[in-house]
Tab-separated table of C-alpha atoms in Angstrom:
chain	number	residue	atom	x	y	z
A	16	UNK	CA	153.947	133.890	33.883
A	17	UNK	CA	151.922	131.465	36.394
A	18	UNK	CA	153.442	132.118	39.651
A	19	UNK	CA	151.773	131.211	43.606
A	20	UNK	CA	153.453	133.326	46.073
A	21	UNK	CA	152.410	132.107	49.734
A	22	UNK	CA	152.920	134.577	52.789
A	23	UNK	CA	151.171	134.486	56.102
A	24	UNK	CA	153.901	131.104	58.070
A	25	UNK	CA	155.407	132.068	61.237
A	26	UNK	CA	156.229	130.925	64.919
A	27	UNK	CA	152.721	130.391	67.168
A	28	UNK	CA	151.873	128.926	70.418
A	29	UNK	CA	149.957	125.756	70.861
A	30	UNK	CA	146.072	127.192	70.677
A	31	UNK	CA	146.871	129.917	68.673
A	32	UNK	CA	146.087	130.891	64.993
A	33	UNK	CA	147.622	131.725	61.908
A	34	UNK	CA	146.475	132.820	58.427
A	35	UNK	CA	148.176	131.433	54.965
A	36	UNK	CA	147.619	133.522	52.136
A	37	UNK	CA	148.416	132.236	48.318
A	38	UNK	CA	148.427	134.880	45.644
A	39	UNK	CA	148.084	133.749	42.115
A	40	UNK	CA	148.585	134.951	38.679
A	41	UNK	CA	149.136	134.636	35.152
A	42	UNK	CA	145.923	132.495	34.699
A	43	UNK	CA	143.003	131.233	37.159
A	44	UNK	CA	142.775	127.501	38.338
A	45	UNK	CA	139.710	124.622	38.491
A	46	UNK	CA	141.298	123.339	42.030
A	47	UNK	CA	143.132	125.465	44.544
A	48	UNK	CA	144.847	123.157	47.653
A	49	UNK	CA	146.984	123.536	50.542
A	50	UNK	CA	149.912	120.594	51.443
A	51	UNK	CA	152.422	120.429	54.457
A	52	UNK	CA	155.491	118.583	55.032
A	53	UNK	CA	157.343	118.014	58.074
A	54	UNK	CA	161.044	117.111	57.846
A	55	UNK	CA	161.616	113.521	57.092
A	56	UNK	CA	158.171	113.076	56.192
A	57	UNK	CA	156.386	112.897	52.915
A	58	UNK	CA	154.354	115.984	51.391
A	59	UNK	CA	150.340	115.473	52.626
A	60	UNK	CA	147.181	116.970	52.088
A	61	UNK	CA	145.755	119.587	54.108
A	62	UNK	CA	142.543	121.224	52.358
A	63	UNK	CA	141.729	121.759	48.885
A	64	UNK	CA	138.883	124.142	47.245
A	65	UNK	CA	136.916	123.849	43.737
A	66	UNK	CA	136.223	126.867	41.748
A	67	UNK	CA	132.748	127.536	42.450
A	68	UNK	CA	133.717	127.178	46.387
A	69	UNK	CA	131.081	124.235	46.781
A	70	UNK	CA	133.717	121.401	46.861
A	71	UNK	CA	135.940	121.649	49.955
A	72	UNK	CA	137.833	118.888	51.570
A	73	UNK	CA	139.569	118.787	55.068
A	74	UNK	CA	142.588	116.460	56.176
A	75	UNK	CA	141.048	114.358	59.515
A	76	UNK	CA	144.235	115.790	61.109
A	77	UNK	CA	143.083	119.318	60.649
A	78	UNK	CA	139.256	119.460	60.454
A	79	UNK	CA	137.370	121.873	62.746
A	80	UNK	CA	140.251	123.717	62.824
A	81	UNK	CA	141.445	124.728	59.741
A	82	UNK	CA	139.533	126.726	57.100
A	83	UNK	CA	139.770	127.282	53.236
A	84	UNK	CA	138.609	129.722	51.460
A	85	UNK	CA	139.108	131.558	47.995
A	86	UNK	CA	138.208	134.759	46.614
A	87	UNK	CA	138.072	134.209	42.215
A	88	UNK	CA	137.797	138.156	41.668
A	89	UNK	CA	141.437	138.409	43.413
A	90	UNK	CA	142.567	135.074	42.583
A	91	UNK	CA	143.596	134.380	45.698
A	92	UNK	CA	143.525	131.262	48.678
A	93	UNK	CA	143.540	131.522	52.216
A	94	UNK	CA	143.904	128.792	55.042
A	95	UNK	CA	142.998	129.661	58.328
A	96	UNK	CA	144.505	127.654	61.548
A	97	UNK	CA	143.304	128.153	64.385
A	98	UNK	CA	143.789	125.870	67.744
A	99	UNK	CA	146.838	125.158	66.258
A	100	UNK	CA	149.068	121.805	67.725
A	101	UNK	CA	153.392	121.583	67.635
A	102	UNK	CA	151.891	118.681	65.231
A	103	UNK	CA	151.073	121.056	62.623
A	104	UNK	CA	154.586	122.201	61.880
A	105	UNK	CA	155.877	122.037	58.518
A	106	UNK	CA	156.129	123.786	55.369
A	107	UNK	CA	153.097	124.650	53.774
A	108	UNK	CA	152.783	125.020	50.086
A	109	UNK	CA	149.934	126.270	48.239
A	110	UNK	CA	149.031	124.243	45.059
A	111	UNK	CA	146.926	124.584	41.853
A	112	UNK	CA	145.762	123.046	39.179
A	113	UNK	CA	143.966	123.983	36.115
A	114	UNK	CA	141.499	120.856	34.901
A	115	UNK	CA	138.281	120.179	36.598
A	116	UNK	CA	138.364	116.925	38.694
A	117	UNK	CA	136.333	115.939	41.329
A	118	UNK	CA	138.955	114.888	44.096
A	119	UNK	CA	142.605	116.090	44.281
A	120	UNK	CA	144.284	114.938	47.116
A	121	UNK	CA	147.649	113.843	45.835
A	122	UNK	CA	150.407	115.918	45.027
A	123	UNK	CA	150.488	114.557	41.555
A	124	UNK	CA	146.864	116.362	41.315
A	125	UNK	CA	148.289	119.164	40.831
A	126	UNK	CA	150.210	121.453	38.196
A	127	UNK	CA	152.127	124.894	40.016
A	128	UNK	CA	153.489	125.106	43.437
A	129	UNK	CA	153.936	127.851	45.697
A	130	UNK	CA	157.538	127.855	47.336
A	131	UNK	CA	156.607	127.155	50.572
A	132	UNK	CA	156.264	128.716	54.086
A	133	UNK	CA	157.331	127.841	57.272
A	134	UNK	CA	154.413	127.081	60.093
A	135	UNK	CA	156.008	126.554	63.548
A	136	UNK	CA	154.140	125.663	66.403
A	137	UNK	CA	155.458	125.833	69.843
A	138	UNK	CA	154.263	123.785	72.968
């Protein structure tokens, strides 16, 4: 079974840092990505990753501050936030998808979905 299974959300100061972790099995994936949505707004990009780690792409919103990273052996994802803003809470959802493309930015990108976890930053 293909399953994502995020951990790492919690409750952080403005300026501090958090660390998203997205487990995956049942099969491995060309493009790994991270989304957010805030309530009442629509799902958006964050960062996304290629398989050979060479292809990374940052949000404006969140570049300099926010790393991606993958490990293939473990098949896993991380996102690291630091100098985090009350702007960056939301849900964030690790995604996947398994064809090679060069640019997924869009949720329609991408095939599996993690369930989400909650990122709350507090001024």
């Amino acid at each position: 079974q293909v399953q994502l299974v995020e951990s790492g959300g919690g409750l952080a100061q403005a300026g501090g840092s958090l660390r998203l972790s997205c487990a995956a099995s049942g099969r491995t994936f060309s493009t790994m990505g991270w989304f957010r949505q805030a309530p009442g707004k629509e799902r958006e990009f964050v960062s996304s990753i290629n398989w050979s780690y060479d292809r990374i792409y940052y949000a404006d919103s969140v570049k300099g501050r926010f790393t991606i990273s993958r490990d293939n052996s473990k098949n896993m994802m991380w996102l690291q936030m630091n100098s985090l803003k009350p702007e960056d809470t939301a849900i964030y959802y690790c995604s996947a998808r398994t064809s090679a493309t060069y640019y997924a930015i869009k949720p329609s990108n991408y095939d599996y979905w993690g369930q989400g976890t909650q990122v709350t930053v507090s001024s």
